[in-house]
Amino acid sequence: MYSSYQPPEEYAGLDRTLRTIERFNKSAAVAAENGLQFGIHNHWWEFELLTGSDTRPYQVWLERLDPAVFFELDAYWAQVGGVAPLDALAALGSRNGTVACQRRSG
């Protein structure tokens, strides 16, 4: 199971990002207690720079999330957020479970 959406406000600064990560870690623990895995699907705001910082929320994920948490990289949203999808995939490494690809026009 995975979290497919957290509103952008949940990543409005490092403090909010850390609180979101705490919730994700608690969710991962409950999932593990029930024989499940927990993961995260991204949108663009997890790849934008945190206000007043040179750090992006996904980088904080990699430092602070339980190593059992997996990722479903949405390549389109990573690109919109300012990170090349292949760079994001390399950073997520073996924790990336799947890749979502979409094409947008307009």
PDB file of N, CA and C in Angstrom:
ATOM      1  N   MET A   1       0.832  -1.162   0.000  1.00  0.00           N
ATOM      2  CA  MET A   1       0.000   0.000   0.000  1.00  0.00           C
ATOM      3  C   MET A   1       0.879   1.229   0.000  1.00  0.00           C
ATOM      4  N   TYR A   2       0.335   2.341  -0.495  1.00  0.00           N
ATOM      5  CA  TYR A   2       1.153   3.541  -0.526  1.00  0.00           C
ATOM      6  C   TYR A   2       0.299   4.795  -0.384  1.00  0.00           C
ATOM      7  N   SER A   3       0.983   5.866   0.019  1.00  0.00           N
ATOM      8  CA  SER A   3       0.362   7.182   0.079  1.00  0.00           C
ATOM      9  C   SER A   3       0.467   7.788  -1.304  1.00  0.00           C
ATOM     10  N   SER A   4      -0.669   8.069  -1.908  1.00  0.00           N
ATOM     11  CA  SER A   4      -0.646   8.617  -3.264  1.00  0.00           C
ATOM     12  C   SER A   4      -0.745  10.131  -3.283  1.00  0.00           C
ATOM     13  N   TYR A   5      -0.993  10.749  -2.111  1.00  0.00           N
ATOM     14  CA  TYR A   5      -1.142  12.210  -2.107  1.00  0.00           C
ATOM     15  C   TYR A   5      -1.016  12.762  -0.697  1.00  0.00           C
ATOM     16  N   GLN A   6      -0.153  13.728  -0.564  1.00  0.00           N
ATOM     17  CA  GLN A   6      -0.090  14.600   0.602  1.00  0.00           C
ATOM     18  C   GLN A   6      -0.111  16.004   0.027  1.00  0.00           C
ATOM     19  N   PRO A   7      -0.928  16.903   0.560  1.00  0.00           N
ATOM     20  CA  PRO A   7      -1.015  18.239  -0.029  1.00  0.00           C
ATOM     21  C   PRO A   7       0.318  18.986   0.044  1.00  0.00           C
ATOM     22  N   PRO A   8       0.534  19.933  -0.861  1.00  0.00           N
ATOM     23  CA  PRO A   8       1.799  20.671  -0.893  1.00  0.00           C
ATOM     24  C   PRO A   8       2.136  21.344   0.437  1.00  0.00           C
ATOM     25  N   GLU A   9       1.121  21.738   1.195  1.00  0.00           N
ATOM     26  CA  GLU A   9       1.365  22.385   2.487  1.00  0.00           C
ATOM     27  C   GLU A   9       2.155  21.487   3.435  1.00  0.00           C
ATOM     28  N   GLU A  10       2.066  20.183   3.249  1.00  0.00           N
ATOM     29  CA  GLU A  10       2.791  19.249   4.110  1.00  0.00           C
ATOM     30  C   GLU A  10       4.300  19.305   3.889  1.00  0.00           C
ATOM     31  N   TYR A  11       4.706  20.009   2.834  1.00  0.00           N
ATOM     32  CA  TYR A  11       6.128  20.158   2.532  1.00  0.00           C
ATOM     33  C   TYR A  11       6.544  21.636   2.550  1.00  0.00           C
ATOM     34  N   ALA A  12       5.776  22.452   3.257  1.00  0.00           N
ATOM     35  CA  ALA A  12       6.069  23.893   3.370  1.00  0.00           C
ATOM     36  C   ALA A  12       7.108  24.100   4.467  1.00  0.00           C
ATOM     37  N   GLY A  13       8.346  23.803   4.141  1.00  0.00           N
ATOM     38  CA  GLY A  13       9.444  23.962   5.084  1.00  0.00           C
ATOM     39  C   GLY A  13       9.872  22.636   5.692  1.00  0.00           C
ATOM     40  N   LEU A  14      11.042  22.661   6.298  1.00  0.00           N
ATOM     41  CA  LEU A  14      11.625  21.439   6.855  1.00  0.00           C
ATOM     42  C   LEU A  14      10.800  20.874   8.010  1.00  0.00           C
ATOM     43  N   ASP A  15      10.296  21.711   8.900  1.00  0.00           N
ATOM     44  CA  ASP A  15       9.514  21.219  10.043  1.00  0.00           C
ATOM     45  C   ASP A  15       8.286  20.446   9.589  1.00  0.00           C
ATOM     46  N   ARG A  16       7.551  20.992   8.639  1.00  0.00           N
ATOM     47  CA  ARG A  16       6.350  20.295   8.138  1.00  0.00           C
ATOM     48  C   ARG A  16       6.745  19.006   7.430  1.00  0.00           C
ATOM     49  N   THR A  17       7.835  19.044   6.687  1.00  0.00           N
ATOM     50  CA  THR A  17       8.313  17.847   6.000  1.00  0.00           C
ATOM     51  C   THR A  17       8.653  16.749   7.002  1.00  0.00           C
ATOM     52  N   LEU A  18       9.322  17.117   8.078  1.00  0.00           N
ATOM     53  CA  LEU A  18       9.684  16.129   9.107  1.00  0.00           C
ATOM     54  C   LEU A  18       8.456  15.545   9.784  1.00  0.00           C
ATOM     55  N   ARG A  19       7.430  16.354  10.008  1.00  0.00           N
ATOM     56  CA  ARG A  19       6.180  15.820  10.589  1.00  0.00           C
ATOM     57  C   ARG A  19       5.504  14.845   9.630  1.00  0.00           C
ATOM     58  N   THR A  20       5.541  15.165   8.355  1.00  0.00           N
ATOM     59  CA  THR A  20       4.972  14.257   7.361  1.00  0.00           C
ATOM     60  C   THR A  20       5.735  12.933   7.365  1.00  0.00           C
ATOM     61  N   ILE A  21       7.044  13.009   7.457  1.00  0.00           N
ATOM     62  CA  ILE A  21       7.872  11.803   7.498  1.00  0.00           C
ATOM     63  C   ILE A  21       7.552  10.975   8.738  1.00  0.00           C
ATOM     64  N   GLU A  22       7.312  11.607   9.866  1.00  0.00           N
ATOM     65  CA  GLU A  22       6.922  10.871  11.079  1.00  0.00           C
ATOM     66  C   GLU A  22       5.643  10.086  10.833  1.00  0.00           C
ATOM     67  N   ARG A  23       4.662  10.709  10.177  1.00  0.00           N
ATOM     68  CA  ARG A  23       3.409  10.001   9.864  1.00  0.00           C
ATOM     69  C   ARG A  23       3.670   8.831   8.931  1.00  0.00           C
ATOM     70  N   PHE A  24       4.527   9.043   7.930  1.00  0.00           N
ATOM     71  CA  PHE A  24       4.852   7.954   7.006  1.00  0.00           C
ATOM     72  C   PHE A  24       5.536   6.805   7.744  1.00  0.00           C
ATOM     73  N   ASN A  25       6.446   7.113   8.640  1.00  0.00           N
ATOM     74  CA  ASN A  25       7.126   6.060   9.396  1.00  0.00           C
ATOM     75  C   ASN A  25       6.154   5.287  10.271  1.00  0.00           C
ATOM     76  N   LYS A  26       5.191   5.977  10.873  1.00  0.00           N
ATOM     77  CA  LYS A  26       4.167   5.283  11.668  1.00  0.00           C
ATOM     78  C   LYS A  26       3.314   4.390  10.775  1.00  0.00           C
ATOM     79  N   SER A  27       2.987   4.883   9.600  1.00  0.00           N
ATOM     80  CA  SER A  27       2.203   4.081   8.653  1.00  0.00           C
ATOM     81  C   SER A  27       2.979   2.844   8.216  1.00  0.00           C
ATOM     82  N   ALA A  28       4.273   3.007   7.985  1.00  0.00           N
ATOM     83  CA  ALA A  28       5.112   1.873   7.589  1.00  0.00           C
ATOM     84  C   ALA A  28       5.165   0.832   8.692  1.00  0.00           C
ATOM     85  N   ALA A  29       5.209   1.271   9.948  1.00  0.00           N
ATOM     86  CA  ALA A  29       5.246   0.331  11.071  1.00  0.00           C
ATOM     87  C   ALA A  29       3.940  -0.455  11.166  1.00  0.00           C
ATOM     88  N   VAL A  30       2.811   0.234  11.007  1.00  0.00           N
ATOM     89  CA  VAL A  30       1.514  -0.450  11.048  1.00  0.00           C
ATOM     90  C   VAL A  30       1.405  -1.430   9.881  1.00  0.00           C
ATOM     91  N   ALA A  31       1.842  -1.009   8.709  1.00  0.00           N
ATOM     92  CA  ALA A  31       1.809  -1.905   7.548  1.00  0.00           C
ATOM     93  C   ALA A  31       2.646  -3.152   7.818  1.00  0.00           C
ATOM     94  N   ALA A  32       3.857  -2.971   8.337  1.00  0.00           N
ATOM     95  CA  ALA A  32       4.747  -4.111   8.609  1.00  0.00           C
ATOM     96  C   ALA A  32       4.142  -5.058   9.639  1.00  0.00           C
ATOM     97  N   GLU A  33       3.486  -4.507  10.663  1.00  0.00           N
ATOM     98  CA  GLU A  33       2.846  -5.349  11.681  1.00  0.00           C
ATOM     99  C   GLU A  33       1.758  -6.224  11.084  1.00  0.00           C
ATOM    100  N   ASN A  34       1.251  -5.819   9.925  1.00  0.00           N
ATOM    101  CA  ASN A  34       0.174  -6.553   9.269  1.00  0.00           C
ATOM    102  C   ASN A  34       0.627  -7.234   7.982  1.00  0.00           C
ATOM    103  N   GLY A  35       1.938  -7.405   7.842  1.00  0.00           N
ATOM    104  CA  GLY A  35       2.479  -8.135   6.702  1.00  0.00           C
ATOM    105  C   GLY A  35       2.451  -7.379   5.392  1.00  0.00           C
ATOM    106  N   LEU A  36       2.373  -6.068   5.455  1.00  0.00           N
ATOM    107  CA  LEU A  36       2.309  -5.247   4.250  1.00  0.00           C
ATOM    108  C   LEU A  36       3.526  -4.335   4.161  1.00  0.00           C
ATOM    109  N   GLN A  37       3.720  -3.758   2.996  1.00  0.00           N
ATOM    110  CA  GLN A  37       4.757  -2.755   2.799  1.00  0.00           C
ATOM    111  C   GLN A  37       4.077  -1.414   2.556  1.00  0.00           C
ATOM    112  N   PHE A  38       4.773  -0.346   2.904  1.00  0.00           N
ATOM    113  CA  PHE A  38       4.243   1.001   2.721  1.00  0.00           C
ATOM    114  C   PHE A  38       5.166   1.781   1.802  1.00  0.00           C
ATOM    115  N   GLY A  39       4.578   2.520   0.882  1.00  0.00           N
ATOM    116  CA  GLY A  39       5.357   3.319  -0.042  1.00  0.00           C
ATOM    117  C   GLY A  39       4.741   4.682  -0.285  1.00  0.00           C
ATOM    118  N   ILE A  40       5.431   5.468  -1.098  1.00  0.00           N
ATOM    119  CA  ILE A  40       5.027   6.843  -1.378  1.00  0.00           C
ATOM    120  C   ILE A  40       5.065   7.090  -2.882  1.00  0.00           C
ATOM    121  N   HIS A  41       4.005   7.700  -3.382  1.00  0.00           N
ATOM    122  CA  HIS A  41       3.940   8.191  -4.761  1.00  0.00           C
ATOM    123  C   HIS A  41       4.133   9.703  -4.706  1.00  0.00           C
ATOM    124  N   ASN A  42       5.009  10.243  -5.543  1.00  0.00           N
ATOM    125  CA  ASN A  42       5.325  11.671  -5.488  1.00  0.00           C
ATOM    126  C   ASN A  42       4.506  12.523  -6.442  1.00  0.00           C
ATOM    127  N   HIS A  43       4.544  13.820  -6.165  1.00  0.00           N
ATOM    128  CA  HIS A  43       4.069  14.857  -7.067  1.00  0.00           C
ATOM    129  C   HIS A  43       5.207  15.862  -7.207  1.00  0.00           C
ATOM    130  N   TRP A  44       4.996  16.970  -7.870  1.00  0.00           N
ATOM    131  CA  TRP A  44       6.119  17.880  -8.126  1.00  0.00           C
ATOM    132  C   TRP A  44       6.647  18.563  -6.884  1.00  0.00           C
ATOM    133  N   TRP A  45       5.808  18.842  -5.902  1.00  0.00           N
ATOM    134  CA  TRP A  45       6.263  19.617  -4.746  1.00  0.00           C
ATOM    135  C   TRP A  45       7.261  18.874  -3.866  1.00  0.00           C
ATOM    136  N   GLU A  46       7.303  17.568  -3.952  1.00  0.00           N
ATOM    137  CA  GLU A  46       8.323  16.829  -3.199  1.00  0.00           C
ATOM    138  C   GLU A  46       9.709  16.944  -3.847  1.00  0.00           C
ATOM    139  N   PHE A  47       9.739  17.506  -5.058  1.00  0.00           N
ATOM    140  CA  PHE A  47      10.997  17.684  -5.775  1.00  0.00           C
ATOM    141  C   PHE A  47      11.411  19.146  -5.902  1.00  0.00           C
ATOM    142  N   GLU A  48      10.583  20.052  -5.416  1.00  0.00           N
ATOM    143  CA  GLU A  48      10.951  21.470  -5.399  1.00  0.00           C
ATOM    144  C   GLU A  48      11.788  21.755  -4.156  1.00  0.00           C
ATOM    145  N   LEU A  49      12.577  22.813  -4.219  1.00  0.00           N
ATOM    146  CA  LEU A  49      13.386  23.193  -3.067  1.00  0.00           C
ATOM    147  C   LEU A  49      12.492  23.632  -1.910  1.00  0.00           C
ATOM    148  N   LEU A  50      12.861  23.204  -0.702  1.00  0.00           N
ATOM    149  CA  LEU A  50      12.179  23.691   0.486  1.00  0.00           C
ATOM    150  C   LEU A  50      12.453  25.186   0.626  1.00  0.00           C
ATOM    151  N   THR A  51      11.490  25.933   1.109  1.00  0.00           N
ATOM    152  CA  THR A  51      11.630  27.371   1.272  1.00  0.00           C
ATOM    153  C   THR A  51      12.884  27.701   2.074  1.00  0.00           C
ATOM    154  N   GLY A  52      13.707  28.584   1.511  1.00  0.00           N
ATOM    155  CA  GLY A  52      14.910  29.026   2.196  1.00  0.00           C
ATOM    156  C   GLY A  52      15.985  27.967   2.338  1.00  0.00           C
ATOM    157  N   SER A  53      15.971  26.969   1.443  1.00  0.00           N
ATOM    158  CA  SER A  53      16.887  25.841   1.585  1.00  0.00           C
ATOM    159  C   SER A  53      17.387  25.402   0.212  1.00  0.00           C
ATOM    160  N   ASP A  54      18.452  24.619   0.204  1.00  0.00           N
ATOM    161  CA  ASP A  54      18.897  23.996  -1.041  1.00  0.00           C
ATOM    162  C   ASP A  54      18.599  22.500  -1.028  1.00  0.00           C
ATOM    163  N   THR A  55      17.655  22.123  -0.165  1.00  0.00           N
ATOM    164  CA  THR A  55      17.254  20.725   0.009  1.00  0.00           C
ATOM    165  C   THR A  55      15.836  20.531  -0.514  1.00  0.00           C
ATOM    166  N   ARG A  56      15.594  19.367  -1.052  1.00  0.00           N
ATOM    167  CA  ARG A  56      14.271  19.004  -1.572  1.00  0.00           C
ATOM    168  C   ARG A  56      13.652  17.945  -0.652  1.00  0.00           C
ATOM    169  N   PRO A  57      12.322  17.940  -0.504  1.00  0.00           N
ATOM    170  CA  PRO A  57      11.698  16.963   0.387  1.00  0.00           C
ATOM    171  C   PRO A  57      12.103  15.513   0.113  1.00  0.00           C
ATOM    172  N   TYR A  58      12.240  15.135  -1.157  1.00  0.00           N
ATOM    173  CA  TYR A  58      12.591  13.735  -1.427  1.00  0.00           C
ATOM    174  C   TYR A  58      13.968  13.396  -0.865  1.00  0.00           C
ATOM    175  N   GLN A  59      14.853  14.385  -0.796  1.00  0.00           N
ATOM    176  CA  GLN A  59      16.169  14.144  -0.200  1.00  0.00           C
ATOM    177  C   GLN A  59      16.046  13.897   1.305  1.00  0.00           C
ATOM    178  N   VAL A  60      15.129  14.612   1.944  1.00  0.00           N
ATOM    179  CA  VAL A  60      14.880  14.405   3.373  1.00  0.00           C
ATOM    180  C   VAL A  60      14.236  13.040   3.580  1.00  0.00           C
ATOM    181  N   TRP A  61      13.358  12.626   2.661  1.00  0.00           N
ATOM    182  CA  TRP A  61      12.782  11.277   2.731  1.00  0.00           C
ATOM    183  C   TRP A  61      13.895  10.247   2.846  1.00  0.00           C
ATOM    184  N   LEU A  62      14.874  10.364   1.942  1.00  0.00           N
ATOM    185  CA  LEU A  62      15.934   9.362   1.889  1.00  0.00           C
ATOM    186  C   LEU A  62      16.764   9.326   3.170  1.00  0.00           C
ATOM    187  N   GLU A  63      16.876  10.450   3.834  1.00  0.00           N
ATOM    188  CA  GLU A  63      17.635  10.510   5.082  1.00  0.00           C
ATOM    189  C   GLU A  63      16.833  10.030   6.286  1.00  0.00           C
ATOM    190  N   ARG A  64      15.520  10.290   6.299  1.00  0.00           N
ATOM    191  CA  ARG A  64      14.736  10.122   7.523  1.00  0.00           C
ATOM    192  C   ARG A  64      13.688   9.018   7.506  1.00  0.00           C
ATOM    193  N   LEU A  65      13.290   8.563   6.333  1.00  0.00           N
ATOM    194  CA  LEU A  65      12.265   7.520   6.288  1.00  0.00           C
ATOM    195  C   LEU A  65      12.831   6.160   6.665  1.00  0.00           C
ATOM    196  N   ASP A  66      11.997   5.351   7.267  1.00  0.00           N
ATOM    197  CA  ASP A  66      12.340   3.960   7.540  1.00  0.00           C
ATOM    198  C   ASP A  66      12.820   3.336   6.224  1.00  0.00           C
ATOM    199  N   PRO A  67      13.931   2.641   6.234  1.00  0.00           N
ATOM    200  CA  PRO A  67      14.463   2.041   4.999  1.00  0.00           C
ATOM    201  C   PRO A  67      13.496   1.068   4.317  1.00  0.00           C
ATOM    202  N   ALA A  68      12.497   0.599   5.031  1.00  0.00           N
ATOM    203  CA  ALA A  68      11.535  -0.323   4.424  1.00  0.00           C
ATOM    204  C   ALA A  68      10.521   0.396   3.531  1.00  0.00           C
ATOM    205  N   VAL A  69      10.417   1.713   3.648  1.00  0.00           N
ATOM    206  CA  VAL A  69       9.467   2.467   2.822  1.00  0.00           C
ATOM    207  C   VAL A  69       9.973   2.477   1.381  1.00  0.00           C
ATOM    208  N   PHE A  70       9.079   2.129   0.450  1.00  0.00           N
ATOM    209  CA  PHE A  70       9.448   2.130  -0.965  1.00  0.00           C
ATOM    210  C   PHE A  70       8.841   3.343  -1.660  1.00  0.00           C
ATOM    211  N   PHE A  71       9.304   3.589  -2.865  1.00  0.00           N
ATOM    212  CA  PHE A  71       8.834   4.731  -3.637  1.00  0.00           C
ATOM    213  C   PHE A  71       8.258   4.286  -4.962  1.00  0.00           C
ATOM    214  N   GLU A  72       7.227   4.982  -5.394  1.00  0.00           N
ATOM    215  CA  GLU A  72       6.725   4.863  -6.752  1.00  0.00           C
ATOM    216  C   GLU A  72       7.041   6.205  -7.409  1.00  0.00           C
ATOM    217  N   LEU A  73       8.135   6.257  -8.135  1.00  0.00           N
ATOM    218  CA  LEU A  73       8.563   7.504  -8.751  1.00  0.00           C
ATOM    219  C   LEU A  73       7.651   7.864  -9.902  1.00  0.00           C
ATOM    220  N   ASP A  74       7.044   9.040  -9.829  1.00  0.00           N
ATOM    221  CA  ASP A  74       6.304   9.582 -10.957  1.00  0.00           C
ATOM    222  C   ASP A  74       7.279  10.474 -11.719  1.00  0.00           C
ATOM    223  N   ALA A  75       7.775   9.966 -12.826  1.00  0.00           N
ATOM    224  CA  ALA A  75       8.830  10.632 -13.583  1.00  0.00           C
ATOM    225  C   ALA A  75       8.400  12.014 -14.076  1.00  0.00           C
ATOM    226  N   TYR A  76       7.161  12.127 -14.512  1.00  0.00           N
ATOM    227  CA  TYR A  76       6.661  13.418 -14.992  1.00  0.00           C
ATOM    228  C   TYR A  76       6.723  14.468 -13.893  1.00  0.00           C
ATOM    229  N   TRP A  77       6.208  14.133 -12.706  1.00  0.00           N
ATOM    230  CA  TRP A  77       6.174  15.113 -11.623  1.00  0.00           C
ATOM    231  C   TRP A  77       7.573  15.437 -11.106  1.00  0.00           C
ATOM    232  N   ALA A  78       8.486  14.492 -11.124  1.00  0.00           N
ATOM    233  CA  ALA A  78       9.862  14.798 -10.736  1.00  0.00           C
ATOM    234  C   ALA A  78      10.432  15.862 -11.675  1.00  0.00           C
ATOM    235  N   GLN A  79      10.213  15.683 -12.974  1.00  0.00           N
ATOM    236  CA  GLN A  79      10.698  16.642 -13.967  1.00  0.00           C
ATOM    237  C   GLN A  79      10.069  18.019 -13.729  1.00  0.00           C
ATOM    238  N   VAL A  80       8.773  18.074 -13.504  1.00  0.00           N
ATOM    239  CA  VAL A  80       8.095  19.348 -13.245  1.00  0.00           C
ATOM    240  C   VAL A  80       8.665  20.013 -11.994  1.00  0.00           C
ATOM    241  N   GLY A  81       9.027  19.212 -10.999  1.00  0.00           N
ATOM    242  CA  GLY A  81       9.583  19.735  -9.761  1.00  0.00           C
ATOM    243  C   GLY A  81      11.035  20.155  -9.856  1.00  0.00           C
ATOM    244  N   GLY A  82      11.664  19.914 -10.996  1.00  0.00           N
ATOM    245  CA  GLY A  82      13.018  20.394 -11.201  1.00  0.00           C
ATOM    246  C   GLY A  82      14.115  19.358 -11.085  1.00  0.00           C
ATOM    247  N   VAL A  83      13.755  18.077 -11.053  1.00  0.00           N
ATOM    248  CA  VAL A  83      14.759  17.016 -10.954  1.00  0.00           C
ATOM    249  C   VAL A  83      14.581  16.079 -12.156  1.00  0.00           C
ATOM    250  N   ALA A  84      15.665  15.856 -12.869  1.00  0.00           N
ATOM    251  CA  ALA A  84      15.611  14.925 -14.000  1.00  0.00           C
ATOM    252  C   ALA A  84      15.196  13.548 -13.493  1.00  0.00           C
ATOM    253  N   PRO A  85      14.231  12.913 -14.143  1.00  0.00           N
ATOM    254  CA  PRO A  85      13.749  11.607 -13.664  1.00  0.00           C
ATOM    255  C   PRO A  85      14.840  10.564 -13.457  1.00  0.00           C
ATOM    256  N   LEU A  86      15.827  10.513 -14.353  1.00  0.00           N
ATOM    257  CA  LEU A  86      16.889   9.524 -14.176  1.00  0.00           C
ATOM    258  C   LEU A  86      17.742   9.841 -12.951  1.00  0.00           C
ATOM    259  N   ASP A  87      17.935  11.121 -12.637  1.00  0.00           N
ATOM    260  CA  ASP A  87      18.653  11.500 -11.418  1.00  0.00           C
ATOM    261  C   ASP A  87      17.854  11.100 -10.188  1.00  0.00           C
ATOM    262  N   ALA A  88      16.533  11.314 -10.244  1.00  0.00           N
ATOM    263  CA  ALA A  88      15.678  10.922  -9.121  1.00  0.00           C
ATOM    264  C   ALA A  88      15.706   9.410  -8.935  1.00  0.00           C
ATOM    265  N   LEU A  89      15.617   8.686 -10.028  1.00  0.00           N
ATOM    266  CA  LEU A  89      15.649   7.224  -9.967  1.00  0.00           C
ATOM    267  C   LEU A  89      16.962   6.728  -9.370  1.00  0.00           C
ATOM    268  N   ALA A  90      18.062   7.342  -9.776  1.00  0.00           N
ATOM    269  CA  ALA A  90      19.366   6.956  -9.225  1.00  0.00           C
ATOM    270  C   ALA A  90      19.422   7.241  -7.727  1.00  0.00           C
ATOM    271  N   ALA A  91      18.888   8.382  -7.298  1.00  0.00           N
ATOM    272  CA  ALA A  91      18.905   8.729  -5.879  1.00  0.00           C
ATOM    273  C   ALA A  91      18.051   7.766  -5.056  1.00  0.00           C
ATOM    274  N   LEU A  92      16.895   7.383  -5.587  1.00  0.00           N
ATOM    275  CA  LEU A  92      16.001   6.475  -4.861  1.00  0.00           C
ATOM    276  C   LEU A  92      16.568   5.061  -4.828  1.00  0.00           C
ATOM    277  N   GLY A  93      17.340   4.701  -5.824  1.00  0.00           N
ATOM    278  CA  GLY A  93      18.018   3.409  -5.850  1.00  0.00           C
ATOM    279  C   GLY A  93      17.073   2.228  -5.711  1.00  0.00           C
ATOM    280  N   SER A  94      17.494   1.263  -4.920  1.00  0.00           N
ATOM    281  CA  SER A  94      16.732   0.018  -4.774  1.00  0.00           C
ATOM    282  C   SER A  94      15.422   0.219  -4.024  1.00  0.00           C
ATOM    283  N   ARG A  95      15.229   1.377  -3.425  1.00  0.00           N
ATOM    284  CA  ARG A  95      13.971   1.645  -2.722  1.00  0.00           C
ATOM    285  C   ARG A  95      12.846   2.001  -3.678  1.00  0.00           C
ATOM    286  N   ASN A  96      13.174   2.237  -4.945  1.00  0.00           N
ATOM    287  CA  ASN A  96      12.136   2.548  -5.916  1.00  0.00           C
ATOM    288  C   ASN A  96      11.485   1.251  -6.381  1.00  0.00           C
ATOM    289  N   GLY A  97      10.196   1.127  -6.122  1.00  0.00           N
ATOM    290  CA  GLY A  97       9.475  -0.093  -6.482  1.00  0.00           C
ATOM    291  C   GLY A  97       8.948  -0.077  -7.898  1.00  0.00           C
ATOM    292  N   THR A  98       8.390   1.060  -8.315  1.00  0.00           N
ATOM    293  CA  THR A  98       7.825   1.183  -9.645  1.00  0.00           C
ATOM    294  C   THR A  98       8.055   2.609 -10.148  1.00  0.00           C
ATOM    295  N   VAL A  99       7.859   2.781 -11.453  1.00  0.00           N
ATOM    296  CA  VAL A  99       7.951   4.104 -12.062  1.00  0.00           C
ATOM    297  C   VAL A  99       6.646   4.367 -12.794  1.00  0.00           C
ATOM    298  N   ALA A 100       6.054   5.515 -12.518  1.00  0.00           N
ATOM    299  CA  ALA A 100       4.857   5.946 -13.229  1.00  0.00           C
ATOM    300  C   ALA A 100       5.298   6.949 -14.284  1.00  0.00           C
ATOM    301  N   CYS A 101       4.869   6.734 -15.516  1.00  0.00           N
ATOM    302  CA  CYS A 101       5.197   7.650 -16.614  1.00  0.00           C
ATOM    303  C   CYS A 101       3.908   8.156 -17.211  1.00  0.00           C
ATOM    304  N   GLN A 102       3.863   9.448 -17.430  1.00  0.00           N
ATOM    305  CA  GLN A 102       2.699  10.024 -18.063  1.00  0.00           C
ATOM    306  C   GLN A 102       3.153  11.083 -19.052  1.00  0.00           C
ATOM    307  N   ARG A 103       2.299  11.362 -19.977  1.00  0.00           N
ATOM    308  CA  ARG A 103       2.628  12.355 -20.988  1.00  0.00           C
ATOM    309  C   ARG A 103       1.590  13.465 -20.890  1.00  0.00           C
ATOM    310  N   ARG A 104       2.082  14.655 -20.799  1.00  0.00           N
ATOM    311  CA  ARG A 104       1.186  15.812 -20.741  1.00  0.00           C
ATOM    312  C   ARG A 104       1.468  16.705 -21.930  1.00  0.00           C
ATOM    313  N   SER A 105       0.446  17.312 -22.446  1.00  0.00           N
ATOM    314  CA  SER A 105       0.631  18.269 -23.534  1.00  0.00           C
ATOM    315  C   SER A 105      -0.117  19.542 -23.178  1.00  0.00           C
ATOM    316  N   GLY A 106       0.183  20.576 -23.889  1.00  0.00           N
ATOM    317  CA  GLY A 106      -0.549  21.810 -23.666  1.00  0.00           C
ATOM    318  C   GLY A 106       0.328  22.897 -23.433  1.00  0.00           C
TER     319      GLY A 106
END
